[in-house]
mmCIF file of C-alpha atoms in Angstrom:
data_model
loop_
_atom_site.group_PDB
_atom_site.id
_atom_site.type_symbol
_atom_site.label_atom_id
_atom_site.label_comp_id
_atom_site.label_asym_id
_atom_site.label_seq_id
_atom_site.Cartn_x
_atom_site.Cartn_y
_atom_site.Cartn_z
ATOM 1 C CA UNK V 233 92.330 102.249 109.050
ATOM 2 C CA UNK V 234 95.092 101.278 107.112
ATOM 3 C CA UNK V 235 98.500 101.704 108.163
ATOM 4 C CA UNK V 236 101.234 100.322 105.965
ATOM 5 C CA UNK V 237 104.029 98.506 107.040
ATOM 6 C CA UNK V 238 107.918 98.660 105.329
ATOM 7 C CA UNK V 239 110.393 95.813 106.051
ATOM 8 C CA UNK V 240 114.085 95.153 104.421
ATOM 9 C CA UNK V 241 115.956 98.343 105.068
ATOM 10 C CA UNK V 242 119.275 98.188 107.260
ATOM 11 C CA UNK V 243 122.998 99.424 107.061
ATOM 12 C CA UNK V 244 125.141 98.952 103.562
ATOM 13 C CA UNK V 245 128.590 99.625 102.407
ATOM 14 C CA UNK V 246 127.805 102.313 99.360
ATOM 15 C CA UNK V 247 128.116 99.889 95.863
ATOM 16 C CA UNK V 248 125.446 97.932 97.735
ATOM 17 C CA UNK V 249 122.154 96.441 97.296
ATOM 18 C CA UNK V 250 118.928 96.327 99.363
ATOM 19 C CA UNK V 251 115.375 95.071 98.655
ATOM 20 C CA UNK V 252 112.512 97.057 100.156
ATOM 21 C CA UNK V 253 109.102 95.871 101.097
ATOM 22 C CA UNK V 254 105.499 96.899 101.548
ATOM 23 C CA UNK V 255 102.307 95.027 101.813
ATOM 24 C CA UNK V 256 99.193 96.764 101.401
ATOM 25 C CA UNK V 257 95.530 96.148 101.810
ATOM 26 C CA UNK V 258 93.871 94.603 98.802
ATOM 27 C CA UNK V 259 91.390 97.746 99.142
ATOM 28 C CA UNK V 260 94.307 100.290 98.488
ATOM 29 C CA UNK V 261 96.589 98.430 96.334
ATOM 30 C CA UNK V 262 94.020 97.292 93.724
ATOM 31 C CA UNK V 263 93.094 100.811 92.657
ATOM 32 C CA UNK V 264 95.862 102.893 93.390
ATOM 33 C CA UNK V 265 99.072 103.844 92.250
ATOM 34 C CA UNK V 266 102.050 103.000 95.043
ATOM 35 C CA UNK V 267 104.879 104.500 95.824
ATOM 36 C CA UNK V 268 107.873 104.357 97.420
ATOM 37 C CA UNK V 269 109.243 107.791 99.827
ATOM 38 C CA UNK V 270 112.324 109.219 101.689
ATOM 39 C CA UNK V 271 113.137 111.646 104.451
ATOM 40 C CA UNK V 272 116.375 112.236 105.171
ATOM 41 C CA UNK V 273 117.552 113.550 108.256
ATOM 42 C CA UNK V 274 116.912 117.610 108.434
ATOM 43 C CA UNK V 275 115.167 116.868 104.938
ATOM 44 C CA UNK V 276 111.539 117.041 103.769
ATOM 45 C CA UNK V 277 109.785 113.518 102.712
ATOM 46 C CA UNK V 278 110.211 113.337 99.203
ATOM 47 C CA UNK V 279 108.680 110.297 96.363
ATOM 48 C CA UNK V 280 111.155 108.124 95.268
ATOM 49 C CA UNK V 281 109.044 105.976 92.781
ATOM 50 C CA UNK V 282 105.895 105.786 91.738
ATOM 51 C CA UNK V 283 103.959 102.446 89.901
ATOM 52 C CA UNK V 284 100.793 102.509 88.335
ATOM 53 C CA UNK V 285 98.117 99.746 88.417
ATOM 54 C CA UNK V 286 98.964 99.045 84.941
ATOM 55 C CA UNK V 287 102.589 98.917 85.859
ATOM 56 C CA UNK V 288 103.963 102.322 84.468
ATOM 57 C CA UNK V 289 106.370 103.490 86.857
ATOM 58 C CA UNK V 290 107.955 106.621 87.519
ATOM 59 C CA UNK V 291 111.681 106.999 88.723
ATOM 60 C CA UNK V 292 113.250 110.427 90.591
ATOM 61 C CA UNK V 293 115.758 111.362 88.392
ATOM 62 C CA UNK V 294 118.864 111.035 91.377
ATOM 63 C CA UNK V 295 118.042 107.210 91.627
ATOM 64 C CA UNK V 296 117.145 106.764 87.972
ATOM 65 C CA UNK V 297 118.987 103.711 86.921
ATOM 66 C CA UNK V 298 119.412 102.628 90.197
ATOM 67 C CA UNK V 299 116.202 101.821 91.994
ATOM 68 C CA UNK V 300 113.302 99.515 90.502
ATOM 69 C CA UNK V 301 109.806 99.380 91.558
ATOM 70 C CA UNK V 302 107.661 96.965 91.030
ATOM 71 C CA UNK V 303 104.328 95.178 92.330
ATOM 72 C CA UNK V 304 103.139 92.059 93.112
ATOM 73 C CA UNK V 305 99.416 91.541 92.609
ATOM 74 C CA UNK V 306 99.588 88.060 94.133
ATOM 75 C CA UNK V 307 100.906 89.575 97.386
ATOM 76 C CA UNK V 308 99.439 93.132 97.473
ATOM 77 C CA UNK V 309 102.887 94.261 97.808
ATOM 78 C CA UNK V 310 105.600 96.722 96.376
ATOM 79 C CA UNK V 311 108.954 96.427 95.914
ATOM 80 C CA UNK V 312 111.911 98.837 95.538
ATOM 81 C CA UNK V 313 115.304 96.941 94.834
ATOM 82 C CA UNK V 314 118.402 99.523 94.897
ATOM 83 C CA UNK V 315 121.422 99.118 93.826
ATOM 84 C CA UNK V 316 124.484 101.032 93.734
ATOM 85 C CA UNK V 317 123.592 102.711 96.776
ATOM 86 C CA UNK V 318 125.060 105.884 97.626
ATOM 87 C CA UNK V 319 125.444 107.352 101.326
ATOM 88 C CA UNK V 320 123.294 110.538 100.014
ATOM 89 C CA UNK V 321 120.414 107.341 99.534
ATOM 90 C CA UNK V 322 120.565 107.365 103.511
ATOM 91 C CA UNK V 323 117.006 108.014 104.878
ATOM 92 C CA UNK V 324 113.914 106.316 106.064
ATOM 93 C CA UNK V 325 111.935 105.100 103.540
ATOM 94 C CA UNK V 326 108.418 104.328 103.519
ATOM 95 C CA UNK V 327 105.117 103.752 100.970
ATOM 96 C CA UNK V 328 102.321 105.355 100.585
ATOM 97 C CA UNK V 329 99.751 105.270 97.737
ATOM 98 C CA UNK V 330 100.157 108.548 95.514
ATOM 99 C CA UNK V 331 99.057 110.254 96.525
ATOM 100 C CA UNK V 332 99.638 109.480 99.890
ATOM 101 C CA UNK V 333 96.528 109.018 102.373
ATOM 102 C CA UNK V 334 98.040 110.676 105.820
ATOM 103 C CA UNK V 335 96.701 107.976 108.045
ATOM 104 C CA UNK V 336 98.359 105.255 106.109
ATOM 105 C CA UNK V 337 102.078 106.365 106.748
ATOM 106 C CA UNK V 338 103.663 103.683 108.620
ATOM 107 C CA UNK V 339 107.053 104.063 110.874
ATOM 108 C CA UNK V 340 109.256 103.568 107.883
ATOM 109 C CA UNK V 341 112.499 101.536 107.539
ATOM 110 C CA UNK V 342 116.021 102.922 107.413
ATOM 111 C CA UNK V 343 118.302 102.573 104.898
ATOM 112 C CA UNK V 344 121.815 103.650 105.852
ATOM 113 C CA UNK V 345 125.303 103.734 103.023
ATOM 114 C CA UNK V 346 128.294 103.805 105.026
ATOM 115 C CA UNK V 347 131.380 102.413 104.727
#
């Protein structure tokens, strides 16, 4: 059962930058499109980006500009580099495939803008 696993979050002035990780299994990333979630706090989880096998990504329009996704097929992993970051970009973040398989949502790593 896969579970995935998100590393790279932490606490950033808002201007800031932070790199997100995920690796995957080979079995899920080779086939399916990733993507990168939030939940803020009192919030539903919500997508953040998507990336398609062939690389075709999709952006949420609040973070459009912003945040990149992108994949590594070398590494089975997904990125999501953010910049300018905003204290309204505070949440835990996690991936998933899209869409997401239930039993692969891992703990999630929190991002938090604060000055």
């Amino acid at each position: 059962q896969e579970q995935l696993v998100e590393s790279g979050g932490g606490l950033v002035q808002p201007g800031g930058s932070l790199t997100l990780s995920c690796v995957a299994s080979e079995s899920m990333f080779s086939i399916r499109t990733m993507g990168w979630y939030r939940q803020a706090p009192g919030k539903y989880r919500t997508v953040v980006a998507l990336i398609g096998i062939d690389g075709s990504t999709n952006i949420e329009d609040s973070v459009k500009g912003r945040f990149t996704i992108s994949r590594d097929k070398t590494k089975n992993a997904v990125y999501l580099q953010m910049n300018g970051l905003k204290p309204e970009d505070t949440a835990v973040y996690y991936c998933n495939q899209n869409p997401p398989l239930p039993s692969a949502w891992g703990k999630g790593i929190q991002v938090t803008v604060s000055s």
